[in-house]
Structures are given as structure tokens and as C-alpha cells.
PDB file of C-alpha atoms in Angstrom:
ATOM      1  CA  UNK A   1       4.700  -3.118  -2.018  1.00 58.00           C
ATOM      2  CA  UNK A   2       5.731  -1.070  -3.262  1.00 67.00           C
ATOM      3  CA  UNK A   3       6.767  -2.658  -6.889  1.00 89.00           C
ATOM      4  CA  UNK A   4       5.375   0.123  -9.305  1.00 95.00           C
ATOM      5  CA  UNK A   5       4.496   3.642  -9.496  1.00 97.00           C
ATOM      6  CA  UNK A   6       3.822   6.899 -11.314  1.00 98.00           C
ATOM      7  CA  UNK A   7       6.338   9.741 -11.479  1.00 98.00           C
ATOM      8  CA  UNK A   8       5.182  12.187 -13.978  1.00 97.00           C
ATOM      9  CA  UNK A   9       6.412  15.589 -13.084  1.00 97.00           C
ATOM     10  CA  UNK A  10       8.786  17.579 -15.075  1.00 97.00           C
ATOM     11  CA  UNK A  11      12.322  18.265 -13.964  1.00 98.00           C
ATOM     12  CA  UNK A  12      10.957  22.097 -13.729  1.00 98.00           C
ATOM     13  CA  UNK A  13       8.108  21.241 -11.858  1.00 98.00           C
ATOM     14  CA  UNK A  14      10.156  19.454  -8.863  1.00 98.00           C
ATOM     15  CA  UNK A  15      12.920  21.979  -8.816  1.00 98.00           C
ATOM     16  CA  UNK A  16      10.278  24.555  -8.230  1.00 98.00           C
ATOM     17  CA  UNK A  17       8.386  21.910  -5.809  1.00 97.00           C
ATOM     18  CA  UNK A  18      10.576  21.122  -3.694  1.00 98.00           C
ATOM     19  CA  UNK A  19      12.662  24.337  -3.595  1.00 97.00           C
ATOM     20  CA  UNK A  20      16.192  22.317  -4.876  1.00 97.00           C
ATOM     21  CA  UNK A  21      19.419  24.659  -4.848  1.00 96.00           C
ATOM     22  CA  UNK A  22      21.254  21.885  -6.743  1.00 96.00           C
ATOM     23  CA  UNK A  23      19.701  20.921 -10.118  1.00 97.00           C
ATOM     24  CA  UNK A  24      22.022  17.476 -10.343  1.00 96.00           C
ATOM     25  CA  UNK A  25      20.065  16.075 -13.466  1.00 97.00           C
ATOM     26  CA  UNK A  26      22.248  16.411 -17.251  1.00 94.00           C
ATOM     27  CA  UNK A  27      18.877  14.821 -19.269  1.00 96.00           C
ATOM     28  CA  UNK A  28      15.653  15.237 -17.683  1.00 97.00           C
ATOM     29  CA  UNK A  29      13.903  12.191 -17.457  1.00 98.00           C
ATOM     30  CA  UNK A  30      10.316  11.799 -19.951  1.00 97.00           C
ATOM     31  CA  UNK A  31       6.997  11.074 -18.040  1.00 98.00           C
ATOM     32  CA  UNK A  32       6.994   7.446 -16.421  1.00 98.00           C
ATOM     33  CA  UNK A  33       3.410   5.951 -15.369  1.00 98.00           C
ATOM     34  CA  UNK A  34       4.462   2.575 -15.123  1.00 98.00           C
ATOM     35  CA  UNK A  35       7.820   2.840 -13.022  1.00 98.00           C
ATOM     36  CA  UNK A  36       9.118  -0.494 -12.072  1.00 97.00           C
ATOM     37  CA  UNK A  37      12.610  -1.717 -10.495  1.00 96.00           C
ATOM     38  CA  UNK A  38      15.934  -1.165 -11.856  1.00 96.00           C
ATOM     39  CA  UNK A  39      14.418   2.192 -13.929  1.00 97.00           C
ATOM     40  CA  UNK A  40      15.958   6.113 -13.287  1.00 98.00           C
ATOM     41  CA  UNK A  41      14.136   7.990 -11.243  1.00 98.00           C
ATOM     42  CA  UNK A  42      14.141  11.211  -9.612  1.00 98.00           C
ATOM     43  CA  UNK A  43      15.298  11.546  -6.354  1.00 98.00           C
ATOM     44  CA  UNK A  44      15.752  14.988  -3.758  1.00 98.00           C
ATOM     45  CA  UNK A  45      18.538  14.643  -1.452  1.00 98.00           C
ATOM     46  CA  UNK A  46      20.753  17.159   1.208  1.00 97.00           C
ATOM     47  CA  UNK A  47      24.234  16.596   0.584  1.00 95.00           C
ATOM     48  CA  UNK A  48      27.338  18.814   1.092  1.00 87.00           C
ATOM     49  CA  UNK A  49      29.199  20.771  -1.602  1.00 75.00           C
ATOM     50  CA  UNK A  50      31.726  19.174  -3.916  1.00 63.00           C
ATOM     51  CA  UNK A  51      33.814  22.253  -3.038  1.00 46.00           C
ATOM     52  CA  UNK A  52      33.982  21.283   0.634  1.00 40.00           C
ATOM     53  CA  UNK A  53      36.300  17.909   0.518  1.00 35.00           C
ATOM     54  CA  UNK A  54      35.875  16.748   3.986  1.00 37.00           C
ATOM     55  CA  UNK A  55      34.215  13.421   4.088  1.00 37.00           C
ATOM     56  CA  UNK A  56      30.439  13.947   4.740  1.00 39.00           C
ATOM     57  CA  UNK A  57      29.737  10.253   5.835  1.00 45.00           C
ATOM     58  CA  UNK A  58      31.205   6.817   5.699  1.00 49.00           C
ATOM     59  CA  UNK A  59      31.286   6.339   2.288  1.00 50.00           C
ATOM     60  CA  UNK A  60      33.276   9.009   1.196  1.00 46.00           C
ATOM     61  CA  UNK A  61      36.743   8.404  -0.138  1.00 44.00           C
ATOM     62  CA  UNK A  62      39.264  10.493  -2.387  1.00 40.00           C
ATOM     63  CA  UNK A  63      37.511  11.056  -6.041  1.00 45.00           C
ATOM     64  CA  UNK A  64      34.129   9.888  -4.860  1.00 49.00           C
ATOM     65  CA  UNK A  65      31.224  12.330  -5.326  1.00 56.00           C
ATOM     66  CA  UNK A  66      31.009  12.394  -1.988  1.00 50.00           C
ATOM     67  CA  UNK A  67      34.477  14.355  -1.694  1.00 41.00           C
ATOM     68  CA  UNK A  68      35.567  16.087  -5.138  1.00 39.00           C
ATOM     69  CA  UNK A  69      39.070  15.554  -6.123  1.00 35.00           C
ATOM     70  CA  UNK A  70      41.497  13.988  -3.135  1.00 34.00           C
ATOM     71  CA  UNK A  71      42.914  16.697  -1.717  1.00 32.00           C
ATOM     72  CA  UNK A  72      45.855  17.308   1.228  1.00 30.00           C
ATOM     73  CA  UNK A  73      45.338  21.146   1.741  1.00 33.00           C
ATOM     74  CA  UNK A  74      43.343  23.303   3.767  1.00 33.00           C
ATOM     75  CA  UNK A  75      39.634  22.208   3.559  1.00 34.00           C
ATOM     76  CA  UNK A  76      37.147  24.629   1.667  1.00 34.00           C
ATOM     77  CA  UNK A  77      34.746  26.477   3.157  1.00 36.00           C
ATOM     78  CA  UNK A  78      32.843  26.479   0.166  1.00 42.00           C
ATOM     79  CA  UNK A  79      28.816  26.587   0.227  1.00 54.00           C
ATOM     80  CA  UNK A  80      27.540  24.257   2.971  1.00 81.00           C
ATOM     81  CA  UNK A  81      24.705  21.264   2.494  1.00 90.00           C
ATOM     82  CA  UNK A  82      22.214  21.806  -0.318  1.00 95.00           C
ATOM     83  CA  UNK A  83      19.195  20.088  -1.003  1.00 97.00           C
ATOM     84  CA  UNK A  84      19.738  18.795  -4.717  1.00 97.00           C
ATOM     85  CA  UNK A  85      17.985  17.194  -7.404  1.00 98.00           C
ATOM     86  CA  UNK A  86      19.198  13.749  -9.099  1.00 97.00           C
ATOM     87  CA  UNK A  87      18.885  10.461 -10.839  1.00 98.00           C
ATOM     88  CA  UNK A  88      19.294   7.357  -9.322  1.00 98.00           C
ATOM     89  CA  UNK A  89      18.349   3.483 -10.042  1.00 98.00           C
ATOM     90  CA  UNK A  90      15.257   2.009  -8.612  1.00 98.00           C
ATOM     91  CA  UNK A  91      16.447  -0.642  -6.006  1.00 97.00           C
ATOM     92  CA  UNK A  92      19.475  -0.690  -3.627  1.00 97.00           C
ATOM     93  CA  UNK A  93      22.847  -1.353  -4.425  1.00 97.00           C
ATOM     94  CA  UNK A  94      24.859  -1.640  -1.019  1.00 95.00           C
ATOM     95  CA  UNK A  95      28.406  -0.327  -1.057  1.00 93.00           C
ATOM     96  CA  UNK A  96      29.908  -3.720   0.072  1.00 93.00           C
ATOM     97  CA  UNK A  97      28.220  -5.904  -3.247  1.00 94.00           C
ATOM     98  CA  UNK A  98      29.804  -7.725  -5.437  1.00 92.00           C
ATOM     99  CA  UNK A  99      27.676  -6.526  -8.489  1.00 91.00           C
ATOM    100  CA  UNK A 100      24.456  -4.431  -8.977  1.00 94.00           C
ATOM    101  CA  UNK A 101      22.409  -7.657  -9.601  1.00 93.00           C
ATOM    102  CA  UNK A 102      21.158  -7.568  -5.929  1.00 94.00           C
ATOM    103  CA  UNK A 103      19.494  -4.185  -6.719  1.00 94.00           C
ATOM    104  CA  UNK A 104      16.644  -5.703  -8.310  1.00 92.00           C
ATOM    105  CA  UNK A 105      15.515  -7.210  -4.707  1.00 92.00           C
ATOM    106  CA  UNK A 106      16.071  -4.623  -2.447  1.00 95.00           C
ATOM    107  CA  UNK A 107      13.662  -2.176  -4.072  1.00 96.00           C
ATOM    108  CA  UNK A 108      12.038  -1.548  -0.497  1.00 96.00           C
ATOM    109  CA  UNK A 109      12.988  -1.316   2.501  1.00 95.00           C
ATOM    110  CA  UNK A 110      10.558  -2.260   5.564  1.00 94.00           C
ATOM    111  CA  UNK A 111      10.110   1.106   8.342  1.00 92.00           C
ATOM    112  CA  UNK A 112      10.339  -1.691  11.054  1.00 92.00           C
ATOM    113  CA  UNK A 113      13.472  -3.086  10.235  1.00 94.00           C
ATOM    114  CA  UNK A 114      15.324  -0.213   8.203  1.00 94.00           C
ATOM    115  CA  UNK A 115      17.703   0.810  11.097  1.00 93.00           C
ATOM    116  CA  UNK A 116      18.994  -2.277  11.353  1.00 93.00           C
ATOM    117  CA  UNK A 117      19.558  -4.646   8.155  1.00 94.00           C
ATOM    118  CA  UNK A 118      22.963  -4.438   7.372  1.00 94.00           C
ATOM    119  CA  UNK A 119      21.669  -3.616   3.622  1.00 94.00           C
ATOM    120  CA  UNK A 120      20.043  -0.582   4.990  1.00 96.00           C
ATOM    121  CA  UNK A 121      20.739   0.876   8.146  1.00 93.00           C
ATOM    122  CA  UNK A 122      23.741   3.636   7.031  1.00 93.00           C
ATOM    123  CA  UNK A 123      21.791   4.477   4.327  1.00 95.00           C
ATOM    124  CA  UNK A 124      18.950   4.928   6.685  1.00 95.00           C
ATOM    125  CA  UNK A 125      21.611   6.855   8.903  1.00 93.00           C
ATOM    126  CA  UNK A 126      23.050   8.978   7.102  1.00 93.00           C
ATOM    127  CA  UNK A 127      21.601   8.742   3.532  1.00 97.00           C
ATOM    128  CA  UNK A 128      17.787   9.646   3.524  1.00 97.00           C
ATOM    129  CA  UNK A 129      16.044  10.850   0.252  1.00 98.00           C
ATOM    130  CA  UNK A 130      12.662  11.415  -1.113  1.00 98.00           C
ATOM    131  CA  UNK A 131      11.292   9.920  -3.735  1.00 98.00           C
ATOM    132  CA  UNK A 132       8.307  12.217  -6.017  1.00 98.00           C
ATOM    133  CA  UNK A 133       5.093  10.079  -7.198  1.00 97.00           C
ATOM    134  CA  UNK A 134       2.057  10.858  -8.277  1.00 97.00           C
ATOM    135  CA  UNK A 135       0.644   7.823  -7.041  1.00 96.00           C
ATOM    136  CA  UNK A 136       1.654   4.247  -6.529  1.00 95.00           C
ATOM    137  CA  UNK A 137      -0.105   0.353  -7.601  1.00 96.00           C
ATOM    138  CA  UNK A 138      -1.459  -2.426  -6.048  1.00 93.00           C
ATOM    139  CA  UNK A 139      -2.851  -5.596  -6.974  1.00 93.00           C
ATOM    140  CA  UNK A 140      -5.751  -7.260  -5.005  1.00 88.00           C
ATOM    141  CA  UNK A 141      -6.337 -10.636  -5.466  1.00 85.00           C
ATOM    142  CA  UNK A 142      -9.853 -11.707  -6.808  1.00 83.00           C
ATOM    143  CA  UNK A 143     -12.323 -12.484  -3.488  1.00 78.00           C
ATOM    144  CA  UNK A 144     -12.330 -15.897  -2.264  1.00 72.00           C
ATOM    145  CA  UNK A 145     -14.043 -18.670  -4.395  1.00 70.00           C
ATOM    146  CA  UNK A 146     -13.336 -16.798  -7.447  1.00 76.00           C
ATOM    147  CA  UNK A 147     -11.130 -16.954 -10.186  1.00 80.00           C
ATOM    148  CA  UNK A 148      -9.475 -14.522 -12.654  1.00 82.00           C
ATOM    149  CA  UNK A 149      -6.541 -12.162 -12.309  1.00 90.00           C
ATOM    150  CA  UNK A 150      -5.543 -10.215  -9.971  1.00 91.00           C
ATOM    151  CA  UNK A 151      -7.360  -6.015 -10.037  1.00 93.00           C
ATOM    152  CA  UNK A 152      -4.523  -2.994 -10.236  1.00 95.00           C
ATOM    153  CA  UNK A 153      -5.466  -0.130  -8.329  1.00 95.00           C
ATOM    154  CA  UNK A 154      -4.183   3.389  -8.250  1.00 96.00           C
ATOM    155  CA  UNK A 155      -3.781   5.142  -4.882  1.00 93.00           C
ATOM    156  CA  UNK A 156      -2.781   8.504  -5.064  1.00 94.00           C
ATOM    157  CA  UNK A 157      -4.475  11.957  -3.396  1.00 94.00           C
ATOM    158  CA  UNK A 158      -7.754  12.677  -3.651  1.00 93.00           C
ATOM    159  CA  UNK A 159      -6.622  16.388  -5.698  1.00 94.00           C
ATOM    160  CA  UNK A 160      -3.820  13.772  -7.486  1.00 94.00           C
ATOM    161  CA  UNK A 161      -1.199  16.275  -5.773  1.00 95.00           C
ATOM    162  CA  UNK A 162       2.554  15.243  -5.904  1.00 96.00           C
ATOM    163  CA  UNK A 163       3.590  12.725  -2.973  1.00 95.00           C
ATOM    164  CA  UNK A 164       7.140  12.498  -1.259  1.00 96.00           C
ATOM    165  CA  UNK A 165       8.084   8.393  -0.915  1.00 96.00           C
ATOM    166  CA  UNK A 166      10.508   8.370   2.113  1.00 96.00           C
ATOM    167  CA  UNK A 167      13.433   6.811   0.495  1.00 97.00           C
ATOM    168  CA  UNK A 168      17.119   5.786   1.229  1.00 98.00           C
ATOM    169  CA  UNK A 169      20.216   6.166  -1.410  1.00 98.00           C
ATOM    170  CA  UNK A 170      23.227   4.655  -1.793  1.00 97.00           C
ATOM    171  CA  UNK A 171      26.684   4.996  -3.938  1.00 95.00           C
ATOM    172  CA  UNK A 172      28.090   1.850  -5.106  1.00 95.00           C
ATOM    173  CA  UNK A 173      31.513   1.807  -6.742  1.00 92.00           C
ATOM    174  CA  UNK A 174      32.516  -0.185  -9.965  1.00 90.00           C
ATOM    175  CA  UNK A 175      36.401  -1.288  -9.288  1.00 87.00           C
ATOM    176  CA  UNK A 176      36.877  -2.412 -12.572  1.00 86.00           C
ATOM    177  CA  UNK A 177      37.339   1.935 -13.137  1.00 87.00           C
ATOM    178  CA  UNK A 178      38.990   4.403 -12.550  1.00 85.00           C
ATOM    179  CA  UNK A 179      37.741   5.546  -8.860  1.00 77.00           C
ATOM    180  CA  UNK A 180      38.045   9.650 -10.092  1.00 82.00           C
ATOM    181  CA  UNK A 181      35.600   8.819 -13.247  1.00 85.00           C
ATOM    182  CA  UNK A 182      32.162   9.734 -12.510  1.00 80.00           C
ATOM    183  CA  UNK A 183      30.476   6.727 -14.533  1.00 83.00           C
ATOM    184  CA  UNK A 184      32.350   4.540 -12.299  1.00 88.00           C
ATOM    185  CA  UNK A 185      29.349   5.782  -9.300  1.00 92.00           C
ATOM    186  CA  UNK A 186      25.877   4.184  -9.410  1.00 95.00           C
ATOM    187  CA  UNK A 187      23.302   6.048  -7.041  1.00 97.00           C
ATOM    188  CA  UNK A 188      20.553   3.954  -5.989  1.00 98.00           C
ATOM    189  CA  UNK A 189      17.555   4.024  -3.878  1.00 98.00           C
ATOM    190  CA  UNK A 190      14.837   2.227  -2.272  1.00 98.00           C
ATOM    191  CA  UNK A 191      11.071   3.201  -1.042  1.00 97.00           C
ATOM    192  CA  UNK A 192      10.540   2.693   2.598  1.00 96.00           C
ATOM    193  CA  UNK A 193       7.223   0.965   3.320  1.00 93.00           C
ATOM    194  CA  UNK A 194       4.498   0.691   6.241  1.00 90.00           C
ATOM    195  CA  UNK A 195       1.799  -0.809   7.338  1.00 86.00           C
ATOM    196  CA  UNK A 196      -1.576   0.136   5.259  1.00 83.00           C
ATOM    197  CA  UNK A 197      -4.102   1.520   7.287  1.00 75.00           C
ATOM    198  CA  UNK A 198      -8.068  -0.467   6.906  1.00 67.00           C
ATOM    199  CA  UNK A 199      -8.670   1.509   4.101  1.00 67.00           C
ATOM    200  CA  UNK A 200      -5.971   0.536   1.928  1.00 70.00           C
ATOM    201  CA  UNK A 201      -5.116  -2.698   3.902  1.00 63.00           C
ATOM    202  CA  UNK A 202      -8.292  -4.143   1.824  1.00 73.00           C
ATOM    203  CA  UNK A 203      -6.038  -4.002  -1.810  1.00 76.00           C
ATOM    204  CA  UNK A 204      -2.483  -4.516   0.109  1.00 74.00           C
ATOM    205  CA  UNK A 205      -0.814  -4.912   3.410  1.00 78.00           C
ATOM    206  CA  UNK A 206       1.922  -2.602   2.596  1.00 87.00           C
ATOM    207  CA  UNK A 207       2.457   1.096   1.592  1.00 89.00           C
ATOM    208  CA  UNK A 208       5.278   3.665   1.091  1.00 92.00           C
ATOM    209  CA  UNK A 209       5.882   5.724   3.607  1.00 92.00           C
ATOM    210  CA  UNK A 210       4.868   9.644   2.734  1.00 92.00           C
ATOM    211  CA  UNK A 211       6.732  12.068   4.283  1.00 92.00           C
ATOM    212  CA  UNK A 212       4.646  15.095   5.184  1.00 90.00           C
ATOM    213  CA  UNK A 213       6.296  18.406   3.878  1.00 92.00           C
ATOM    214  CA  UNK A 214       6.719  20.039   7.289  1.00 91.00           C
ATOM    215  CA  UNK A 215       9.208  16.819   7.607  1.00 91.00           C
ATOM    216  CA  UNK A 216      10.891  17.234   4.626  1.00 95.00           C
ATOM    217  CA  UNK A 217      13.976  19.104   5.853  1.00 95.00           C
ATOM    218  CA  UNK A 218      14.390  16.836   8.733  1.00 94.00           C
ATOM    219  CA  UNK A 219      14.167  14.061   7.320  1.00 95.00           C
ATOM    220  CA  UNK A 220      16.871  15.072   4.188  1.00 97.00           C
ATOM    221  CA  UNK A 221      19.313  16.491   6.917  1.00 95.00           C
ATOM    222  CA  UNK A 222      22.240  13.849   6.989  1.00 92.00           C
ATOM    223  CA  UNK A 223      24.432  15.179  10.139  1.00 91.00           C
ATOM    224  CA  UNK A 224      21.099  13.744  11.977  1.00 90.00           C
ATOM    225  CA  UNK A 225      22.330  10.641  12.246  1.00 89.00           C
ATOM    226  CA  UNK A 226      20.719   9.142  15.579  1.00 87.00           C
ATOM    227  CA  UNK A 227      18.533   6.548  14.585  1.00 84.00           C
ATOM    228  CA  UNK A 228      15.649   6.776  17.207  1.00 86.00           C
ATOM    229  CA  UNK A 229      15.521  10.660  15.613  1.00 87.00           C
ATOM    230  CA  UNK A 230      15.022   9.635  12.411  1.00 89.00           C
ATOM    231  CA  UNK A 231      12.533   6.914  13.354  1.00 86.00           C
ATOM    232  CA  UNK A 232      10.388   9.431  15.231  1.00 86.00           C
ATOM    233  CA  UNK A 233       9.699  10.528  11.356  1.00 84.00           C
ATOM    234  CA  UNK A 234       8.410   8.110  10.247  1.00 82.00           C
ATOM    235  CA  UNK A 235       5.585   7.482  12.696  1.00 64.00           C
ATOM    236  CA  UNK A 236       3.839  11.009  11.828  1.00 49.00           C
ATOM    237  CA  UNK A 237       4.043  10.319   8.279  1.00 50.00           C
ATOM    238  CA  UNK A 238       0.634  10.095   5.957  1.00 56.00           C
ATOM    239  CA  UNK A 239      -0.735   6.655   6.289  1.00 54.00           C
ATOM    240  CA  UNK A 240      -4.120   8.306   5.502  1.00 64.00           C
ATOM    241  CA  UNK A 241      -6.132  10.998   3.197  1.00 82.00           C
ATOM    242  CA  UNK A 242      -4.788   8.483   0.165  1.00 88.00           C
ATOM    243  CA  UNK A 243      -7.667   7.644  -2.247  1.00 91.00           C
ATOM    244  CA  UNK A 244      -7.558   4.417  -5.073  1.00 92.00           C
ATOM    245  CA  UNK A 245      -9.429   3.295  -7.803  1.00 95.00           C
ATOM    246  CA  UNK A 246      -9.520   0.511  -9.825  1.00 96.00           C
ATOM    247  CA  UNK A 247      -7.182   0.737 -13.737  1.00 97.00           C
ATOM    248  CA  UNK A 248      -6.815  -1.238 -16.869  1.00 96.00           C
ATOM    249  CA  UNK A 249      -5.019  -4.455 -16.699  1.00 96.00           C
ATOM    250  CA  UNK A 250      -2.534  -2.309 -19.054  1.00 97.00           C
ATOM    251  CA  UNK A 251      -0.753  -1.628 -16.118  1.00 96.00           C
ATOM    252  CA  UNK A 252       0.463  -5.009 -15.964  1.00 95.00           C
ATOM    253  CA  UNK A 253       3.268  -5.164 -18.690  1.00 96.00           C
ATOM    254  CA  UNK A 254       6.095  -2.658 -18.175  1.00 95.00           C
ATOM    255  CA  UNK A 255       6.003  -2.014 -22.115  1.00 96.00           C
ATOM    256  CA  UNK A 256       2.766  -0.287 -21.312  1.00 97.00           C
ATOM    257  CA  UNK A 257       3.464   3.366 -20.301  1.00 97.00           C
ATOM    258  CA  UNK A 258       1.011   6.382 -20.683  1.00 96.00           C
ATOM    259  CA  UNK A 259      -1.538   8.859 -18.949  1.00 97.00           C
ATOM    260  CA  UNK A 260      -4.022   6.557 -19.396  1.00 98.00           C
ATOM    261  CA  UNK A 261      -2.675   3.716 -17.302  1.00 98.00           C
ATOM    262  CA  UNK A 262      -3.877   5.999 -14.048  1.00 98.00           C
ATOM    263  CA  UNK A 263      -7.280   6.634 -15.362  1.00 97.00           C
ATOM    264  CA  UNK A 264     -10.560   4.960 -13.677  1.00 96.00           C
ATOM    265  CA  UNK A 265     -11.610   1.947 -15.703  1.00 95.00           C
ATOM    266  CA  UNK A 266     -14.331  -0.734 -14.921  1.00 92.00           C
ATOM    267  CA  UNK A 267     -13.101  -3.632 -12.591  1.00 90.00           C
ATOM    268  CA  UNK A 268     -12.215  -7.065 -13.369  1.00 80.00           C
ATOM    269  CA  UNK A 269     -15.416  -9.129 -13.971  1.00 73.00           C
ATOM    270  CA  UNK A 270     -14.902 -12.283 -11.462  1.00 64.00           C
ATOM    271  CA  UNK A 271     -13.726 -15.372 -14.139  1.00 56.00           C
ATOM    272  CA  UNK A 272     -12.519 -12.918 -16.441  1.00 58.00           C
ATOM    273  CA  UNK A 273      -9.050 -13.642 -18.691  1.00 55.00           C
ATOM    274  CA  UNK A 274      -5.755 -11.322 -18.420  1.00 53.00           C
ATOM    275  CA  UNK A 275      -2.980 -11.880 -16.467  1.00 51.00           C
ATOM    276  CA  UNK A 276      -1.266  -9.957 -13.671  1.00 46.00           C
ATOM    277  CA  UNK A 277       2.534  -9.911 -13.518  1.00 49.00           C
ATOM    278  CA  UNK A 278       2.710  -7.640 -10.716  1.00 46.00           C
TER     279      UNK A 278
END
């Protein structure tokens, strides 16, 4: 966990949400019910004007988006950290890799040992994002002594209100370009997970991490960059008041994509066919 989920609300509707001063986003991404690795997806971040060119953390280097244009005058004043709204790639690209590839396998990141895997922990540090859903999958596999594939369940709130993946985001560099051309920046992200709690622990052993909206500002705010601070936001963070159901086997195939994946359908008979390529 966490290898799919549902992220259906508009541009609009998360600028409005989650009160973003920055609106980041050229094309607004369509409706995604089926969300799996490597895809755009929206992501809410605090970062620091492009107008102020001092470097806001330690990836920052003349021309990156971190800084604006290099500059060797006076630094600006300009407007001071924002919380913004933008696009990024499903699964982690650290700043040191050779090539993107290694994004496909570092979709999540483990709340246990974020703060200190190379991969993760400055992201963690400095780096924090949330990620909107409307709900997440899971697969459980058929009960013991039986055979067929495995059921998808969707766990989302009971009212199917909007949910806040804790997330991490990263900038990785292509040096084959021009280090002052925007396209040459990839932003990237992965979902934190946790423990399940009984409840859930029955379909998976794993969960995102929700970040509760009275947390939301703290946890975006990059000059917090003690790690046992940003831990102690995780721990409060809903584990609970989640509710799932079983859905179609649709789910299954990434070509599949639609409102109706995250409707309540029947279960999987025990022996039935279909296959599960979660």
C-alpha cells in the first residue's frame, strides 16, 4: 500500500479546499479513479516565492524553481512562503538518480523509516506535501483454502469527503538541458504509509497516512525542519473513521477509469475467474 487511488476533484474545488494562494497548475488534470504510479497528480505544497532568490533548502541552485533566475544583487523581499497548488509524478525521483526509472518503486514511503532512508529523509525534512484522494484500494486475498482472485476494496470516509495523503516531493534535474529551462525539472512525490488499524488491517497491513486539517499548515511549513517535529505529526494523524467496501474487479486494469470503479458491487464468489494485477 498504497499502489492505487481515486483523485477526482476539480482544480477549482481544491484551490477553494485547501485555501491555495498559488494556483501552479497550466492544464487542470480530468477526473482519475484508477490512479496508479508514474501518473500526474495533484499535489499542495508551502514553498517560497520565485521573487525571493535566496535558496529555500538544499536543493536549490541558480535557475532552479526553487530560486528564479541566478541572481548576484540584493535579495527580494518579495511575498514570503505560499501554500500552492501543482502537478507532480506519482513515485519519487531522488535528486542524486541517474534517471527517473527508479520512480516507479519508490511510490511510498514507510512513516517508520521516512526520516532516515537516504531516498527520503530531506524530502521528509524539508519537502512535505499533501496529496488529495477521495479514497484509496486494497486487495485482500481470498480466505484460506480457497481459490480465486484477489477482492478490491474501496476505503474512503464514511460522507466520501476529500482526504489529505501525507506526502513528500522532490525536484529532480535532467542534465542533458539547459538548467534555466523549466521542462528540464520533474516534481515528484510519494504517499507516506502506516500501520492499518484492526479494522482495515483485515483487507491490508498498510495505509496512507491522513493528515488531519488542523495539521495541515504544520505539516506543509518547510523552515520546520527538525525531524522529531515533524514525526510528532504523524502519530495524531487519522488511522480511523475510514470506511471500505468491496468494487468490481474493473479496478484491476489501469485502462479502466470511471465513477463507477468506486461504486459497491457484490464480492468475489470463492473459485470465481478474473485476475488481480494489483
Amino acid at each position: 500500500m498504497c499502489g492505487r487511488y481515486a483523485s477526482a476533484r476539480s482544480r477549482i474545488e481544491l484551490l477553494e479546499e485547501f485555501v491555495v494562494q498559488r494556483d501552479r497548475v497550466d492544464e487542470p488534470l480530468a477526473p482519475d479513479y484508477n490512479v496508479a504510479p508514474t501518473k500526474p497528480v495533484y499535489a499542495v505544497m508551502t514553498r517560497k516565492s520565485r521573487q525571493d532568490h535566496r535558496p529555500p533548502d538544499d536543493q536549490a541552485q541558480p535557475g532552479s524553481p526553487d530560486t528564479g533566475p541566478a541572481s548576484t544583487g540584493p535579495v527580494s523581499t518579495g511575498p514570503a512562503s505560499a501554500r500552492e497548488l501543482r502537478i507532480v509524478r506519482w513515485g519519487l525521483v531522488p535528486s542524486w538518480a541517474k534517471d527517473i526509472s527508479i520512480g516507479s518503486r519508490m511510490i511510498n514511503a514507510r512513516s517508520e523509516t521516512v526520516s532516515e532512508k537516504p531516498a527520503f529523509r530531506n524530502a521528509f525534512a524539508r519537502r512535505r506535501c499533501l496529496l488529495p484522494a477521495d479514497g484509496y484500494y486494497e486487495w485482500q486475498q481470498p480466505r484460506a483454502g480457497t481459490k480465486g482472485p484477489k477482492q478490491p476494496y474501496f476505503i474512503c470516509r464514511p460522507d466520501h469527503g476529500l482526504l489529505a495523503f501525507a506526502g513528500i516531493y522532490e525536484l529532480w534535474r535532467d542534465r542533458s538541458m539547459p538548467e534555466d529551462d523549466p521542462a528540464a525539472w520533474l516534481w515528484t512525490a510519494a504517499v507516506i504509509t502506516t500501520t492499518a488499524p484492526d479494522e482495515l488491517g483485515e483487507i491490508h497491513d498498510r495505509m496512507p497516512m491522513v493528515i488531519d486539517r488542523a495539521s495541515w499548515s504544520d505539516w506543509l511549513d518547510p523552515a520546520n525542519t527538525d525531524a522529531g517535529d515533524v514525526r510528532a505529526l504523524l502519530a495524531p494523524a487519522a488511522a480511523h473513521g475510514l470506511t471500505s467496501y468491496p468494487v468490481s474487479l474493473a479496478v484491476n486494469s489501469v485502462r479502466n477509469n470511471g465513477p463507477e470503479l468506486v461504486k459497491e458491487a457484490e464480492p468475489v464468489s470463492p473459485g470465481s475467474g478474473g485476475r488481480s494485477d494489483a
